[in-house]
Amino acid sequence: MKPRELKKDIYCVGAIDWDRRLFDSLIPLPDGTSYNSYLIKGGEKTALIDTVDPPMKEVLFRNLEQLNISSIDYVIFNHAEPDHSGSIREVLEKYPEAKAVCTPMCKGMLMDRFMIPEGRFKTVADKETLSLGGRTLEFIYAPWVHWPETMLTYLREEKILFPCDFFGSHLAATDMYVTDEGQVYEAAKRYYAEIMMPFRLQIQKNLEKIKDYKIDVIAPSHGPMHAKPEFIIKAYRSWVYDEPGNIVVLPFISMHGSTRRMVAHLVEGLSRRGVTVKQFDLAVTDIGKLAMALVDAATIVVGAPTVHAGPHPNIIYAAFLANALRPKVKFASIIGSYGWGGKTVEMIAAAIPNLKVEIIPPVLCKGFPKEADLQALDNLADAIARKHKDAGLI
Ligand code: FEO
C-alpha cells in the first residue's frame, strides 16, 4: 500500500500483511494484520512513529522514498516487539541523523535484541514532550500494552493518539479508518483476549490515564484507525471493567465419545437452566476463539478424558493458556471419563493457579456415562446455574 495522507504532512507509511496466519508461532491471524507506521512532518523536524515487521521493511522504505523523505530526526519506538521495532537497524542506518526515542526500558530491550549503540537513543520521561516545530509529541507511559516498556505517543495539535498495540486489531484492510465496526470489534476483542487480557488491571490504569486527553483519532499500529475513538475505548472499558456474563466456556477433548456424551448432556442441562454455553472441541478449535470467549465467561468447565494416568495433553495446553490469560472467570469445574483411574482432576487443578476460581465439584465417570453419571451432570448444571444466580448474573 502506498503512503496515505491522514492529515496534512501526516502519513501512514506502514505495510499490510494479507497472508500472515500466525503470530508468535502461537496466535492465529484469520484476517491477516498490518504494521502501521506513521510519518509526521513538523516545521523543523520529522518523526517516524513505529516501524514495521522486518519482512515488510521494503514497503516502509518505498513509502518514505515516494514521499521524498531524505532525513528523519526521530524514530519513536512505542514498543520494542519486533513487529514494530524489528526494522530499527535498517532505519537508523538509512537515516544516520535519527535518534531512537523510547522509554529507558524500551531502550534496554532494543539494545539487547538489536545491538543498537547507546548513542543512537534519546529516552523520554512520562509526559515529556518533543517539538517538531508547530507540532508537539507527548509521550505517555502505558506499561503492559502489551509489554512492560510500552508508551503511547500523543500529537497534541491534531489530537491523534498513537498507541501501538493498544486499541489495535490484527486485521488486513485497505480502509484507512474503521468502516465495519462489527468486524473490527471482533478482531480487536480477539487481540485483547490473546495478548492484553493478562494485564487487565494495568489496562484499567492506562484507560484512566488517558481519559482527560481530547482524542480525535486513535491510530494504532495494527488494523484500521479509529475516527470514532469512543467506539474502541468503550469496548476496552467493558472488557476490563464489566462483570463476566452468564456464560460457561467448555473446552473439551473426546477420544472415543464418552466425554463428548457428557459434554452434550451438560450443555443441554445448562441451556435449559438459562445459562449460555460456548463449547470448543480442542482437537479442531481456533484458540483465538476460545480466548475471546474467556473474556466474558463466568465459568469454565473442562471436558477431559484420562489418557494413561492424566488428562489428554490438549487439555493441559488449554489449561495452561487459560492460566496465562487470567480471564475474570469466577467458577471452574471438570468433567470427563476414565478407563481405570488416574490423576486428571489434580493435574488440571495444578495447571491453573492464576485463576482465582471457586471449584465446583467435578463429575468423572468410568467408561461411558450411565444414568447416575448423567444425573451427576444435571446436579452440576444446577450448581453452576445457582452460582450464577447468586452472583447476580442471571
Ligand atoms: Fe504488535 Fe506487542 O506487538
CSV table of C-alpha atoms and ligand atoms in Angstrom, one decimal:
chain,number,residue,atom,x,y,z
A,1,MET,CA,0.0,0.0,0.0
A,2,LYS,CA,1.3,3.4,-1.0
A,3,PRO,CA,1.6,6.2,1.5
A,4,ARG,CA,-1.7,7.7,2.5
A,5,GLU,CA,-2.2,11.2,4.0
A,6,LEU,CA,-4.0,11.2,7.3
A,7,LYS,CA,-3.8,14.9,7.8
A,8,LYS,CA,-1.6,17.5,6.0
A,9,ASP,CA,2.0,16.2,6.4
A,10,ILE,CA,1.0,13.2,8.4
A,11,TYR,CA,1.1,9.9,6.5
A,12,CYS,CA,0.5,6.2,7.0
A,13,VAL,CA,3.7,4.6,5.6
A,14,GLY,CA,3.4,1.0,7.0
A,15,ALA,CA,2.6,-2.3,5.4
A,16,ILE,CA,-0.5,-4.6,5.1
A,17,ASP,CA,0.3,-8.3,5.7
A,18,TRP,CA,-2.7,-10.0,4.0
A,19,ASP,CA,-1.3,-13.5,4.2
A,20,ARG,CA,0.1,-13.9,7.7
A,21,ARG,CA,-1.8,-16.5,9.6
A,22,LEU,CA,0.2,-17.0,12.8
A,23,PHE,CA,1.8,-14.6,15.2
A,24,ASP,CA,4.4,-15.6,17.8
A,25,SER,CA,4.1,-19.1,16.4
A,26,LEU,CA,1.0,-19.3,18.5
A,27,ILE,CA,-1.7,-16.8,17.7
A,28,PRO,CA,-4.0,-17.5,14.7
A,29,LEU,CA,-4.5,-14.5,12.4
A,30,PRO,CA,-7.6,-15.4,10.4
A,31,ASP,CA,-7.7,-11.9,8.8
A,32,GLY,CA,-4.0,-11.1,8.4
A,33,THR,CA,-2.7,-8.0,10.0
A,34,SER,CA,-0.9,-4.7,9.3
A,35,TYR,CA,2.2,-3.0,10.8
A,36,ASN,CA,1.2,0.7,10.8
A,37,SER,CA,4.0,3.2,10.8
A,38,TYR,CA,3.3,7.0,10.7
A,39,LEU,CA,5.4,9.8,9.4
A,40,ILE,CA,4.8,13.3,10.9
A,41,LYS,CA,6.5,16.4,9.4
A,42,GLY,CA,6.7,19.4,11.7
A,43,GLY,CA,8.0,22.9,10.7
A,44,GLU,CA,11.5,21.9,11.8
A,45,LYS,CA,11.7,18.2,12.5
A,46,THR,CA,10.4,14.9,11.1
A,47,ALA,CA,9.4,11.9,13.2
A,48,LEU,CA,8.5,8.3,12.3
A,49,ILE,CA,6.3,6.5,14.7
A,50,ASP,CA,6.9,2.8,14.9
A,51,THR,CA,8.5,0.8,12.1
A,52,VAL,CA,7.3,-2.5,10.5
A,53,ASP,CA,7.9,-6.2,10.8
A,54,PRO,CA,11.3,-6.9,9.1
A,55,PRO,CA,10.0,-9.0,6.2
A,56,MET,CA,7.9,-5.9,5.2
A,57,LYS,CA,10.6,-3.3,5.6
A,58,GLU,CA,10.9,-2.7,1.9
A,59,VAL,CA,7.3,-1.4,1.9
A,60,LEU,CA,8.2,1.2,4.5
A,61,PHE,CA,11.3,2.3,2.7
A,62,ARG,CA,9.5,2.5,-0.6
A,63,ASN,CA,6.8,4.7,1.0
A,64,LEU,CA,9.4,7.0,2.6
A,65,GLU,CA,11.1,7.3,-0.8
A,66,GLN,CA,7.8,8.2,-2.5
A,67,LEU,CA,7.4,11.0,0.0
A,68,ASN,CA,10.9,12.2,-0.8
A,69,ILE,CA,11.9,11.8,2.9
A,70,SER,CA,15.7,12.3,2.9
A,71,SER,CA,16.0,13.0,6.6
A,72,ILE,CA,14.3,11.7,9.8
A,73,ASP,CA,15.1,13.3,13.1
A,74,TYR,CA,13.2,11.0,15.5
A,75,VAL,CA,12.1,7.4,15.2
A,76,ILE,CA,9.6,6.8,18.0
A,77,PHE,CA,9.5,3.3,19.4
A,78,ASN,CA,6.4,3.0,21.4
A,79,HIS,CA,7.1,-0.7,21.9
A,80,ALA,CA,10.1,-3.0,21.5
A,81,GLU,CA,8.4,-6.0,20.0
A,82,PRO,CA,9.9,-6.8,16.6
A,83,ASP,CA,6.7,-6.4,14.6
A,84,HIS,CA,7.1,-2.7,15.3
A,85,SER,CA,10.8,-2.3,16.1
A,86,GLY,CA,12.4,-5.0,14.0
A,87,SER,CA,13.4,-2.7,11.2
A,88,ILE,CA,15.3,-0.5,13.7
A,89,ARG,CA,18.8,-1.3,12.4
A,90,GLU,CA,18.0,-0.6,8.7
A,91,VAL,CA,16.0,2.6,9.6
A,92,LEU,CA,18.8,4.0,11.7
A,93,GLU,CA,21.4,3.1,9.0
A,94,LYS,CA,19.4,4.8,6.3
A,95,TYR,CA,18.8,7.9,8.4
A,96,PRO,CA,22.0,8.3,10.3
A,97,GLU,CA,21.0,11.6,11.9
A,98,ALA,CA,17.9,10.0,13.5
A,99,LYS,CA,17.5,9.4,17.2
A,100,ALA,CA,15.6,6.4,18.5
A,101,VAL,CA,13.1,7.8,21.0
A,102,CYS,CA,11.6,5.5,23.6
A,103,THR,CA,11.3,4.7,27.4
A,104,PRO,CA,14.5,3.7,29.2
A,105,MET,CA,13.2,0.1,29.5
A,106,CYS,CA,12.5,0.0,25.8
A,107,LYS,CA,16.0,1.3,25.1
A,108,GLY,CA,17.5,-1.6,27.1
A,109,MET,CA,15.3,-4.1,25.2
A,110,LEU,CA,16.2,-2.7,21.8
A,111,MET,CA,19.9,-2.7,22.7
A,112,ASP,CA,19.6,-6.3,23.9
A,113,ARG,CA,17.7,-7.5,20.9
A,114,PHE,CA,19.1,-5.5,18.0
A,115,MET,CA,22.6,-4.4,19.3
A,116,ILE,CA,21.9,-0.7,18.7
A,117,PRO,CA,24.6,1.5,20.1
A,118,GLU,CA,23.6,3.5,23.2
A,119,GLY,CA,24.4,6.8,21.5
A,120,ARG,CA,21.6,6.4,19.0
A,121,PHE,CA,18.9,6.7,21.7
A,122,LYS,CA,17.0,9.6,23.3
A,123,THR,CA,15.0,8.3,26.2
A,124,VAL,CA,11.9,10.2,27.3
A,125,ALA,CA,10.1,10.5,30.7
A,126,ASP,CA,6.4,10.1,31.3
A,127,LYS,CA,4.5,13.1,29.9
A,128,GLU,CA,7.7,14.5,28.3
A,129,THR,CA,7.2,16.4,25.1
A,130,LEU,CA,9.2,16.8,21.9
A,131,SER,CA,8.6,19.7,19.5
A,132,LEU,CA,8.7,19.1,15.7
A,133,GLY,CA,8.1,22.8,15.1
A,134,GLY,CA,4.4,23.7,15.3
A,135,ARG,CA,3.7,20.1,16.3
A,136,THR,CA,4.2,18.6,19.7
A,137,LEU,CA,4.6,14.9,20.6
A,138,GLU,CA,3.7,14.0,24.2
A,139,PHE,CA,4.8,10.6,25.4
A,140,ILE,CA,2.6,8.8,27.9
A,141,TYR,CA,3.9,5.8,29.7
A,142,ALA,CA,1.5,2.9,29.4
A,143,PRO,CA,3.1,-0.3,30.7
A,144,TRP,CA,1.8,-3.7,29.7
A,145,VAL,CA,0.1,-2.9,26.4
A,146,HIS,CA,1.5,-5.2,25.8
A,147,TRP,CA,5.0,-5.4,27.3
A,148,PRO,CA,6.2,-3.5,30.4
A,149,GLU,CA,8.2,-0.9,28.4
A,150,THR,CA,5.3,0.4,26.3
A,151,MET,CA,4.3,4.1,25.9
A,152,LEU,CA,1.8,5.9,23.8
A,153,THR,CA,2.5,9.0,21.7
A,154,TYR,CA,0.0,11.8,21.5
A,155,LEU,CA,0.2,14.5,18.9
A,156,ARG,CA,-1.2,17.5,20.7
A,157,GLU,CA,-2.2,19.9,18.0
A,158,GLU,CA,-4.1,17.3,15.9
A,159,LYS,CA,-5.3,15.3,18.9
A,160,ILE,CA,-4.1,12.0,17.5
A,161,LEU,CA,-3.2,9.2,19.8
A,162,PHE,CA,-0.6,6.6,18.5
A,163,PRO,CA,-0.9,3.7,21.0
A,164,CYS,CA,0.9,0.9,19.1
A,165,ASP,CA,-0.7,-2.4,20.1
A,166,PHE,CA,-3.3,-0.8,22.5
A,167,PHE,CA,-6.7,-0.4,20.7
A,168,GLY,CA,-5.3,-2.3,17.7
A,169,SER,CA,-6.6,-5.3,15.8
A,170,HIS,CA,-5.0,-7.9,13.7
A,171,LEU,CA,-6.9,-7.0,10.5
A,172,ALA,CA,-5.6,-6.5,7.0
A,173,ALA,CA,-7.8,-3.9,5.3
A,174,THR,CA,-7.5,-1.3,2.6
A,175,ASP,CA,-9.7,1.1,4.6
A,176,MET,CA,-7.6,3.5,6.5
A,177,TYR,CA,-10.3,4.0,9.1
A,178,VAL,CA,-12.8,1.6,10.7
A,179,THR,CA,-15.8,1.2,8.4
A,180,ASP,CA,-17.3,-2.1,9.6
A,181,GLU,CA,-17.5,-1.8,13.4
A,182,GLY,CA,-18.7,-5.3,13.9
A,183,GLN,CA,-15.7,-6.8,12.1
A,184,VAL,CA,-13.2,-4.5,13.9
A,185,TYR,CA,-14.9,-5.2,17.3
A,186,GLU,CA,-14.4,-9.0,16.7
A,187,ALA,CA,-10.7,-8.5,15.6
A,188,ALA,CA,-9.9,-6.1,18.5
A,189,LYS,CA,-11.6,-8.4,21.0
A,190,ARG,CA,-9.6,-11.3,19.8
A,191,TYR,CA,-6.4,-9.2,20.0
A,192,TYR,CA,-7.3,-8.0,23.5
A,193,ALA,CA,-8.0,-11.6,24.6
A,194,GLU,CA,-4.8,-13.1,23.2
A,195,ILE,CA,-2.3,-10.5,24.5
A,196,MET,CA,-3.8,-7.9,26.7
A,197,MET,CA,-6.2,-9.8,29.0
A,198,PRO,CA,-3.5,-10.9,31.5
A,199,PHE,CA,-2.8,-7.2,32.2
A,200,ARG,CA,-6.4,-6.1,32.8
A,201,LEU,CA,-5.6,-4.2,35.9
A,202,GLN,CA,-2.8,-2.3,34.3
A,203,ILE,CA,-5.1,-1.5,31.3
A,204,GLN,CA,-7.6,0.0,33.7
A,205,LYS,CA,-4.9,2.3,34.9
A,206,ASN,CA,-3.9,3.2,31.4
A,207,LEU,CA,-7.5,4.0,30.5
A,208,GLU,CA,-7.7,6.3,33.5
A,209,LYS,CA,-4.5,7.9,32.5
A,210,ILE,CA,-5.8,8.9,29.0
A,211,LYS,CA,-9.4,9.7,29.9
A,212,ASP,CA,-8.8,13.5,30.1
A,213,TYR,CA,-7.0,13.7,26.8
A,214,LYS,CA,-9.0,15.1,23.9
A,215,ILE,CA,-8.6,12.4,21.2
A,216,ASP,CA,-10.0,12.9,17.7
A,217,VAL,CA,-8.3,9.9,16.1
A,218,ILE,CA,-6.7,6.7,17.5
A,219,ALA,CA,-4.0,5.5,15.1
A,220,PRO,CA,-2.9,2.1,16.3
A,221,SER,CA,0.0,0.1,14.8
A,222,HIS,CA,-2.2,-2.9,13.8
A,223,GLY,CA,-5.5,-2.6,11.9
A,224,PRO,CA,-7.6,0.4,10.8
A,225,MET,CA,-7.6,3.7,12.6
A,226,HIS,CA,-10.4,4.9,14.8
A,227,ALA,CA,-12.1,8.1,13.7
A,228,LYS,CA,-14.6,7.5,16.5
A,229,PRO,CA,-12.3,6.7,19.4
A,230,GLU,CA,-15.2,6.2,21.8
A,231,PHE,CA,-16.1,3.0,20.0
A,232,ILE,CA,-12.9,1.2,20.9
A,233,ILE,CA,-12.4,2.9,24.3
A,234,LYS,CA,-15.9,1.8,25.3
A,235,ALA,CA,-15.2,-1.8,24.1
A,236,TYR,CA,-12.0,-1.9,26.2
A,237,ARG,CA,-13.7,-0.5,29.2
A,238,SER,CA,-16.3,-3.2,29.0
A,239,TRP,CA,-13.6,-5.9,28.6
A,240,VAL,CA,-11.6,-4.8,31.6
A,241,TYR,CA,-14.2,-3.5,34.0
A,242,ASP,CA,-17.5,-5.3,33.4
A,243,GLU,CA,-18.6,-8.3,35.5
A,244,PRO,CA,-18.4,-11.6,33.5
A,245,GLY,CA,-21.6,-12.7,31.8
A,246,ASN,CA,-23.9,-15.6,32.4
A,247,ILE,CA,-21.7,-17.7,30.3
A,248,VAL,CA,-19.9,-21.1,30.6
A,249,VAL,CA,-16.9,-21.8,28.4
A,250,LEU,CA,-16.5,-25.5,27.8
A,251,PRO,CA,-13.2,-26.6,26.1
A,252,PHE,CA,-13.1,-30.4,25.8
A,253,ILE,CA,-11.5,-33.4,24.1
A,254,SER,CA,-13.1,-36.7,23.4
A,255,MET,CA,-11.3,-39.8,22.1
A,256,HIS,CA,-14.0,-42.4,22.0
A,257,GLY,CA,-17.2,-40.5,22.6
A,258,SER,CA,-17.7,-40.8,26.4
A,259,THR,CA,-16.6,-37.3,27.3
A,260,ARG,CA,-18.4,-35.9,24.3
A,261,ARG,CA,-21.6,-37.5,25.5
A,262,MET,CA,-21.1,-35.9,28.9
A,263,VAL,CA,-20.4,-32.5,27.3
A,264,ALA,CA,-23.6,-32.8,25.3
A,265,HIS,CA,-25.6,-33.6,28.4
A,266,LEU,CA,-24.2,-30.8,30.4
A,267,VAL,CA,-24.6,-28.2,27.6
A,268,GLU,CA,-28.2,-29.2,27.2
A,269,GLY,CA,-28.7,-29.0,31.0
A,270,LEU,CA,-27.1,-25.6,31.3
A,271,SER,CA,-29.1,-24.3,28.4
A,272,ARG,CA,-32.4,-25.5,29.9
A,273,ARG,CA,-31.4,-23.6,33.1
A,274,GLY,CA,-30.9,-20.3,31.2
A,275,VAL,CA,-27.1,-20.4,31.1
A,276,THR,CA,-25.3,-19.6,27.8
A,277,VAL,CA,-22.6,-22.2,26.9
A,278,LYS,CA,-19.7,-21.8,24.4
A,279,GLN,CA,-18.3,-25.3,23.6
A,280,PHE,CA,-14.9,-25.8,22.0
A,281,ASP,CA,-13.6,-29.1,20.7
A,282,LEU,CA,-9.9,-28.6,21.3
A,283,ALA,CA,-9.0,-31.1,18.5
A,284,VAL,CA,-10.2,-28.6,15.9
A,285,THR,CA,-10.8,-25.2,17.6
A,286,ASP,CA,-9.2,-21.9,16.8
A,287,ILE,CA,-7.6,-21.0,20.2
A,288,GLY,CA,-8.3,-17.3,19.5
A,289,LYS,CA,-12.0,-18.1,19.6
A,290,LEU,CA,-11.5,-19.8,22.9
A,291,ALA,CA,-9.5,-16.8,24.2
A,292,MET,CA,-12.3,-14.4,23.1
A,293,ALA,CA,-15.0,-16.5,24.8
A,294,LEU,CA,-13.0,-16.3,28.1
A,295,VAL,CA,-13.2,-12.5,28.1
A,296,ASP,CA,-16.8,-12.6,29.2
A,297,ALA,CA,-17.2,-16.0,30.8
A,298,ALA,CA,-18.1,-16.5,34.5
A,299,THR,CA,-17.4,-20.2,34.5
A,300,ILE,CA,-15.0,-22.6,32.8
A,301,VAL,CA,-15.8,-26.3,32.6
A,302,VAL,CA,-13.1,-28.5,31.2
A,303,GLY,CA,-14.1,-31.7,29.5
A,304,ALA,CA,-11.1,-34.1,29.8
A,305,PRO,CA,-10.7,-37.8,29.1
A,306,THR,CA,-8.0,-39.5,31.0
A,307,VAL,CA,-5.0,-40.7,28.9
A,308,HIS,CA,-2.8,-43.1,30.8
A,309,ALA,CA,-2.8,-41.5,34.2
A,310,GLY,CA,-3.7,-37.9,33.5
A,311,PRO,CA,-5.6,-35.5,31.2
A,312,HIS,CA,-5.3,-35.5,27.5
A,313,PRO,CA,-2.3,-33.3,26.6
A,314,ASN,CA,-4.6,-30.9,24.6
A,315,ILE,CA,-6.4,-30.2,27.8
A,316,ILE,CA,-3.2,-29.3,29.6
A,317,TYR,CA,-2.4,-27.0,26.7
A,318,ALA,CA,-5.7,-25.2,27.0
A,319,ALA,CA,-5.5,-25.1,30.8
A,320,PHE,CA,-2.0,-23.5,30.6
A,321,LEU,CA,-3.3,-21.0,28.1
A,322,ALA,CA,-6.3,-20.0,30.2
A,323,ASN,CA,-4.0,-19.8,33.2
A,324,ALA,CA,-1.7,-17.4,31.3
A,325,LEU,CA,-4.5,-15.3,30.0
A,326,ARG,CA,-6.0,-14.8,33.5
A,327,PRO,CA,-9.6,-14.2,32.5
A,328,LYS,CA,-12.1,-12.9,35.1
A,329,VAL,CA,-13.8,-16.3,35.5
A,330,LYS,CA,-15.3,-16.9,38.9
A,331,PHE,CA,-16.1,-20.7,38.9
A,332,ALA,CA,-14.5,-23.8,37.4
A,333,SER,CA,-15.2,-27.5,37.2
A,334,ILE,CA,-14.1,-30.6,35.3
A,335,ILE,CA,-16.0,-33.4,33.6
A,336,GLY,CA,-14.7,-36.5,31.8
A,337,SER,CA,-14.4,-40.2,31.6
A,338,TYR,CA,-11.6,-42.6,32.5
A,339,GLY,CA,-10.9,-46.3,32.0
A,340,TRP,CA,-9.2,-47.4,35.2
A,341,GLY,CA,-8.1,-44.3,37.3
A,342,GLY,CA,-5.6,-41.5,37.2
A,343,LYS,CA,-4.9,-38.0,38.5
A,344,THR,CA,-6.8,-36.0,35.9
A,345,VAL,CA,-8.5,-33.6,38.3
A,346,GLU,CA,-5.4,-33.0,40.3
A,347,MET,CA,-3.3,-32.3,37.3
A,348,ILE,CA,-5.8,-29.8,35.7
A,349,ALA,CA,-6.2,-28.0,39.0
A,350,ALA,CA,-2.4,-27.7,39.4
A,351,ALA,CA,-2.2,-26.1,35.9
A,352,ILE,CA,-4.5,-23.1,36.7
A,353,PRO,CA,-3.0,-21.5,39.8
A,354,ASN,CA,-3.6,-18.0,38.4
A,355,LEU,CA,-7.3,-18.5,38.1
A,356,LYS,CA,-8.9,-17.3,41.4
A,357,VAL,CA,-11.9,-19.5,41.0
A,358,GLU,CA,-14.2,-21.4,43.2
A,359,ILE,CA,-14.1,-25.1,42.2
A,360,ILE,CA,-17.5,-26.7,41.7
A,361,PRO,CA,-17.1,-30.5,42.4
A,362,PRO,CA,-16.1,-32.3,39.2
A,363,VAL,CA,-18.0,-35.2,37.6
A,364,LEU,CA,-15.9,-38.1,36.4
A,365,CYS,CA,-17.3,-41.3,35.1
A,366,LYS,CA,-15.8,-44.8,34.4
A,367,GLY,CA,-16.3,-45.7,30.8
A,368,PHE,CA,-19.4,-44.4,29.0
A,369,PRO,CA,-21.7,-42.2,31.1
A,370,LYS,CA,-24.6,-44.1,32.7
A,371,GLU,CA,-27.8,-42.8,34.3
A,372,ALA,CA,-26.2,-41.9,37.6
A,373,ASP,CA,-23.4,-40.0,35.7
A,374,LEU,CA,-26.0,-38.1,33.7
A,375,GLN,CA,-27.8,-37.3,37.0
A,376,ALA,CA,-24.5,-36.0,38.4
A,377,LEU,CA,-24.1,-33.7,35.4
A,378,ASP,CA,-27.6,-32.4,36.0
A,379,ASN,CA,-26.6,-31.7,39.5
A,380,LEU,CA,-23.5,-29.9,38.2
A,381,ALA,CA,-25.7,-27.8,35.9
A,382,ASP,CA,-27.9,-27.0,38.9
A,383,ALA,CA,-24.9,-25.9,40.9
A,384,ILE,CA,-23.5,-23.7,38.1
A,385,ALA,CA,-26.9,-22.0,37.5
A,386,ARG,CA,-27.2,-21.4,41.2
A,387,LYS,CA,-23.7,-19.9,41.4
A,388,HIS,CA,-24.5,-17.6,38.5
A,389,LYS,CA,-27.8,-16.6,40.1
A,390,ASP,CA,-26.2,-15.9,43.5
A,391,ALA,CA,-23.6,-13.8,41.7
A,392,GLY,CA,-26.3,-11.7,40.1
A,393,LEU,CA,-25.5,-13.0,36.5
A,394,ILE,CA,-28.9,-14.5,35.8
B,1,FEO,FE1,2.3,-5.7,17.8
B,1,FEO,FE2,3.2,-6.4,21.0
B,1,FEO,O1,3.4,-6.2,19.2
